Coordinates of C-alpha atoms in Angstrom, one line a residue:
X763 CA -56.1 6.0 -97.6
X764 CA -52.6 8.0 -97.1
X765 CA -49.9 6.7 -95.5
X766 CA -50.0 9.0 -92.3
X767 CA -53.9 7.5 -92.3
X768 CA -51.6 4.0 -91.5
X769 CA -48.9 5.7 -89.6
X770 CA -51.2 7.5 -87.3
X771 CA -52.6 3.8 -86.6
X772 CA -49.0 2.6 -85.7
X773 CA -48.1 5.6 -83.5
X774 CA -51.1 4.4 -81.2
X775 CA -50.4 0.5 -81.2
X776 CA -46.6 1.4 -80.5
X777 CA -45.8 5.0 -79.7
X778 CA -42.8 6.7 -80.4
X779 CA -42.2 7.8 -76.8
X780 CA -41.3 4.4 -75.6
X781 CA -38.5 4.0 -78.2
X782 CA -35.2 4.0 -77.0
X783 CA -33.1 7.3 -77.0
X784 CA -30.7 6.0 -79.3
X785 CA -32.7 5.0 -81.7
X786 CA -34.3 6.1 -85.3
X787 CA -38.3 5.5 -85.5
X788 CA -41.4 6.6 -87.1
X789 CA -41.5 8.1 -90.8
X790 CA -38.4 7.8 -91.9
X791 CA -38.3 8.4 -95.8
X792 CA -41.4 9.3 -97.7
X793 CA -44.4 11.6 -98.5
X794 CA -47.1 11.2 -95.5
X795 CA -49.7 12.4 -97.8
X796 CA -49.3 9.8 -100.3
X797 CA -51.5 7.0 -100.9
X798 CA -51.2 4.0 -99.4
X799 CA -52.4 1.2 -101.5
X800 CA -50.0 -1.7 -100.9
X801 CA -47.8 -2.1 -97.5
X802 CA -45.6 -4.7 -96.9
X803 CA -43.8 -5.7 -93.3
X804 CA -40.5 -7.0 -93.0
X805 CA -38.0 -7.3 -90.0
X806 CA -34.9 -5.7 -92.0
X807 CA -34.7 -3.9 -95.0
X808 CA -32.2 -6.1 -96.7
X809 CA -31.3 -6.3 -101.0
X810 CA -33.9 -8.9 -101.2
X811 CA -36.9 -7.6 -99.6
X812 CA -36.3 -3.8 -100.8
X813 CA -36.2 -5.6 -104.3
X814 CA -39.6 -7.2 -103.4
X815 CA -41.2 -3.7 -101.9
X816 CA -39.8 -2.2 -105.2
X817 CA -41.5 -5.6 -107.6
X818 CA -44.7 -5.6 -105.8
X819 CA -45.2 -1.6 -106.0
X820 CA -45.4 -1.2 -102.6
X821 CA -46.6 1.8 -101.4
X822 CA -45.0 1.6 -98.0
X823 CA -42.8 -0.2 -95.9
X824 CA -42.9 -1.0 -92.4
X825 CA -39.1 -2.2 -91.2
X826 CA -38.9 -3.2 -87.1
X827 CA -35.6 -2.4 -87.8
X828 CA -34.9 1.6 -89.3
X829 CA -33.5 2.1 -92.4
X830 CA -31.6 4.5 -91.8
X831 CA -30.0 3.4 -88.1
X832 CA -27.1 6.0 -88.2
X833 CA -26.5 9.0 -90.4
X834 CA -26.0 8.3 -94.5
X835 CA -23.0 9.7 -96.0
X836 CA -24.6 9.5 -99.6
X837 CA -27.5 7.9 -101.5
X838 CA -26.0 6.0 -104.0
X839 CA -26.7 2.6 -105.4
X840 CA -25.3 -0.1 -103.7
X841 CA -26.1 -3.1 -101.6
X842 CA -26.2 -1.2 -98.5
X843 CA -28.1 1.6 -96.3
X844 CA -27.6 4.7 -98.9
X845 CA -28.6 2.4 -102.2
X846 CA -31.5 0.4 -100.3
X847 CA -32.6 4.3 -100.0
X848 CA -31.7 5.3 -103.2
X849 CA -33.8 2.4 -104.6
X850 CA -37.0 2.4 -102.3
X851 CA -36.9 6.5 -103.1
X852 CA -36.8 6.5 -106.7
X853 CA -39.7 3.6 -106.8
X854 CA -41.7 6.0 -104.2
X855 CA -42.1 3.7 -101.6
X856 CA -42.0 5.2 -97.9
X857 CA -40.7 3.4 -95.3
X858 CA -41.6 3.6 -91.7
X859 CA -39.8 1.7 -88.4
X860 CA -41.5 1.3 -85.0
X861 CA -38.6 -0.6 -83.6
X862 CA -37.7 -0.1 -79.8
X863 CA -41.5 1.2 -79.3
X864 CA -42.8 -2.1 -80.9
X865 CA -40.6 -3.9 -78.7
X866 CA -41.9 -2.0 -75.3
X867 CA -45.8 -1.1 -76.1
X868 CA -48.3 -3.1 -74.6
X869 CA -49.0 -5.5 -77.2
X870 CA -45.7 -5.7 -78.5
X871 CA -43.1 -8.0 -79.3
X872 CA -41.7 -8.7 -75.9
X873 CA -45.6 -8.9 -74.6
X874 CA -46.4 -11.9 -77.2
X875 CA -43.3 -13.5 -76.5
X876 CA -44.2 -14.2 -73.1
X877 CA -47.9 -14.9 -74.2
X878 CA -46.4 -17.3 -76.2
X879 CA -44.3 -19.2 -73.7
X880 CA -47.7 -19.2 -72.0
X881 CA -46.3 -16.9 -69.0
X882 CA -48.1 -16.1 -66.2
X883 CA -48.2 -12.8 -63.7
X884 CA -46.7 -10.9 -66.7
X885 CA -45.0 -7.4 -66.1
X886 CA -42.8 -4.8 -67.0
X887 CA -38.9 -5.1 -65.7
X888 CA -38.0 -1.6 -67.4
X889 CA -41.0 0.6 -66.8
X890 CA -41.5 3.6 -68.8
X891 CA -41.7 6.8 -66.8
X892 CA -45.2 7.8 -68.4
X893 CA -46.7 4.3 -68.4
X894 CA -45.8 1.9 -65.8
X895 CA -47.6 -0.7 -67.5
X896 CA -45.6 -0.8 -70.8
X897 CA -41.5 -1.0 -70.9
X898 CA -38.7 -2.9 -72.3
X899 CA -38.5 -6.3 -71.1
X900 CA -41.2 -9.0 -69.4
X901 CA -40.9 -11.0 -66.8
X902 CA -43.2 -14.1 -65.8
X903 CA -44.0 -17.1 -64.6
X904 CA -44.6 -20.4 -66.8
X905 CA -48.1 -21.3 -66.3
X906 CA -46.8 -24.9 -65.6
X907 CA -43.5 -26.5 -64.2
X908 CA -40.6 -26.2 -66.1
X909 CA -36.8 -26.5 -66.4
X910 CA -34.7 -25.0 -68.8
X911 CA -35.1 -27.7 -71.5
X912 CA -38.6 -27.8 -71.8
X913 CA -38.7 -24.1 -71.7
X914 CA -36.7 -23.7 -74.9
X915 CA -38.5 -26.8 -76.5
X916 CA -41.7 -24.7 -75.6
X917 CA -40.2 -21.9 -77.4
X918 CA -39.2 -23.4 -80.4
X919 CA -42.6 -25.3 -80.9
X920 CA -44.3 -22.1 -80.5
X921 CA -42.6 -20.1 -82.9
X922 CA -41.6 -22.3 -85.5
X923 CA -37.8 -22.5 -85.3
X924 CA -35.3 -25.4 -86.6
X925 CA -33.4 -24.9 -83.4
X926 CA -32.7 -22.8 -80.4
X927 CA -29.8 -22.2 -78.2
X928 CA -29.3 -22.8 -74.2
X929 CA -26.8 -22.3 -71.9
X930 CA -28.1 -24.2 -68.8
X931 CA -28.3 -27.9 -68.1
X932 CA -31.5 -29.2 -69.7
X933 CA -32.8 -30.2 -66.6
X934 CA -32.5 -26.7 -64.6
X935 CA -35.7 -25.5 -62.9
X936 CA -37.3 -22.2 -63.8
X937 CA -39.2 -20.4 -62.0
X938 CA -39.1 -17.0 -62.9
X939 CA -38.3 -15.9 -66.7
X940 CA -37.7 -12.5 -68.2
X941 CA -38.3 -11.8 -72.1
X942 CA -35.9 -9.6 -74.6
X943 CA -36.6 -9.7 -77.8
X944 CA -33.6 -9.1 -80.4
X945 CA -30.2 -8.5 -79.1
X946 CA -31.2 -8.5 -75.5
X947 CA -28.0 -10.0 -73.6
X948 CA -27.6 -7.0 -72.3
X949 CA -30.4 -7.1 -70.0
X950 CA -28.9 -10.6 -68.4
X951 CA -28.0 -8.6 -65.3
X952 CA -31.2 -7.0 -64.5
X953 CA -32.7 -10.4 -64.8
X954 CA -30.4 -11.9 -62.3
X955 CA -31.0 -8.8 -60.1
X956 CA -34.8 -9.7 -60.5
X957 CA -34.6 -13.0 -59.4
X958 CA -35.3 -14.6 -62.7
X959 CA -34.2 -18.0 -63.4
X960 CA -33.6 -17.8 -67.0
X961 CA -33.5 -14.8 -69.6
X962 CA -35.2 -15.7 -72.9
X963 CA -33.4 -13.6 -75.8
X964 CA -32.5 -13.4 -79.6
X965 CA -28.9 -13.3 -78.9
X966 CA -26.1 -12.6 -76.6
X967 CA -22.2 -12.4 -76.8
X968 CA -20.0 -15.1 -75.7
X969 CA -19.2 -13.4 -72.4
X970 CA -22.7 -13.2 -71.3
X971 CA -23.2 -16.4 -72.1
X972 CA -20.4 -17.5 -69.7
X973 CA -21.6 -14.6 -67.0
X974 CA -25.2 -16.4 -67.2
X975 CA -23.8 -19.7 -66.8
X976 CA -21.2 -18.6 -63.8
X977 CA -24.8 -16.8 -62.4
X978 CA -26.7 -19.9 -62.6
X979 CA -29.4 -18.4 -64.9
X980 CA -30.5 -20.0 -68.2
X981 CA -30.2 -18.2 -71.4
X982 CA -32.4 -19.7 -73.8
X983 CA -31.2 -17.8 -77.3
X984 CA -33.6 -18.1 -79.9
X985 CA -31.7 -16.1 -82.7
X986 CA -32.0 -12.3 -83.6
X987 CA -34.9 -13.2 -86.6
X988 CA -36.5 -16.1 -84.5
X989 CA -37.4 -14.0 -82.1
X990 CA -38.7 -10.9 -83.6
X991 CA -40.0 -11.8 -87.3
X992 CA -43.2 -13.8 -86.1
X993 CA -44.5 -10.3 -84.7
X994 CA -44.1 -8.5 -88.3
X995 CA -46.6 -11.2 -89.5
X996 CA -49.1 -10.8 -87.0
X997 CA -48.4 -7.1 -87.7
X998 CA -49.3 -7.8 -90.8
X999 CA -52.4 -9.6 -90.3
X1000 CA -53.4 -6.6 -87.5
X1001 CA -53.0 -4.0 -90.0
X1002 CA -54.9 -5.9 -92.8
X1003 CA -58.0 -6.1 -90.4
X1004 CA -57.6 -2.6 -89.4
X1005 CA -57.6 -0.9 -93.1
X1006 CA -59.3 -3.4 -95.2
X1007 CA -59.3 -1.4 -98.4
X1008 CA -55.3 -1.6 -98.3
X1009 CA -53.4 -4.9 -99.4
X1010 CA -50.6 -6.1 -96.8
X1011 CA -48.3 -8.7 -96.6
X1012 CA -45.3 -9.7 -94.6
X1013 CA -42.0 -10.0 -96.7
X1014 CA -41.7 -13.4 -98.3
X1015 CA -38.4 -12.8 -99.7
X1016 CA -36.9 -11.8 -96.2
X1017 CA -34.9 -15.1 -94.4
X1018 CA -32.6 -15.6 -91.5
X1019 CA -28.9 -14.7 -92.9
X1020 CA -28.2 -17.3 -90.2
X1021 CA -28.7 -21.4 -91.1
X1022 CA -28.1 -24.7 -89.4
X1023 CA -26.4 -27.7 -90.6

């Protein structure tokens, strides 16, 4: 098995054409006719879980989010983009991001999202210009009545968090609700423009918090790694079924930067 054998299998569950234009995805540092032995998936390459990739002799790593996002000055060891690189290089493991596309494709992050908050009538809000079925953001219906309250409680039951976030009154009905995984305040305004009733998200800034509130649409923020790490594991798991010969994992040294007290 080769890594572009595993690739090739991640180019068709998310493909590169629904990615964002700004962003960095597919192959980004390795040899595609490698073997691929042992592949571990992590949200972010961070210190800790490049050090795991590197301790478990990973063959290959697939990060939601690139490494690199922007141009690298230099590749030097550090803490940072250049020595994460530097590291994961000289161990020979590759390293390969779906990001965006994961986000958009059909049974991506934003789709099991709103599978999860057990959404109903469950479409596209951004459709992509090829494929009007896949897109970045959903928008649904709650399969039973709901106000903005229970929806987050349903949300943070269903994903496992210590705690979400709501702007709303706890006792505001929703009707409608659109799904951005990540940093996906942004999309606040083509939520309201869609009639939707609440906007479930990673995070937004403080301003779109108060533009949601002055709107009248609940924002039900479930943090940046809440909402996205949950589909690396089932990545994970996906992956392992596909190419049973291969050993994968999702990074256990990987954590929320962010805590609660």
């Amino acid at each position: 098995m080769t890594i572009k054998d595993i690739t090739d299998w991640l180019e068709g569950f998310a493909p590169l054409t629904l990615a964002e234009s700004w962003d960095n995805v597919g192959l980004l540092a390795g040899d595609p006719s490698a073997n691929a032995q042992r592949v571990m998936t992590c949200l972010t390459l961070t210190a800790d879980s490049a050090a795991e990739a590197i301790e478990r002799s990973a063959d290959l790593v697939v990060s939601h989010h690139p490494l690199p996002f922007k141009p690298v000055g230099s590749l030097v060891d550090g803490p940072v983009d250049g020595g994460l690189l530097w590291r994961l290089a000289r161990a020979g493991v590759a390293v390969y991001s779906p990001h965006t596309a994961f986000d958009s494709a059909s049974r991506g992050i934003n789709q099991r999202l709103a599978e999860h908050l057990q959404l109903t009538q469950i479409a596209t809000l951004h459709p992509h210009a090829d494929d009007p079925s896949v897109g970045s953001v959903r928008i649904g219906a709650p399969s039973e009545s709901h106000t903005a309250g229970s929806l987050a409680a349903l949300a943070k039951q269903r994903l496992g968090l210590p705690s979400v976030r709501l702007v709303a009154e706890p006792d505001r009905p929703v009707g409608s609700v659109a799904i951005a995984c990540g940093s996906g305040g942004s999309f606040l305004e083509a939520a309201r423009t869609a009639g939707c009733d609440a906007l479930v998200t990673g995070e937004a800034t403080f301003h779109t918090c108060l533009a949601a509130e002055a709107h009248g649409i609940a924002l039900v923020l479930l943090g940046h790694y809440g909402s996205e790490r949950f589909a690396v594991e089932a990545l994970a798991d996906e992956l392992a079924a596909k190419f049973p010969a291969v050993e994968f994992w999702a990074s256990q040294a990987e954590h929320d930067p962010l805590k609660t007290v």
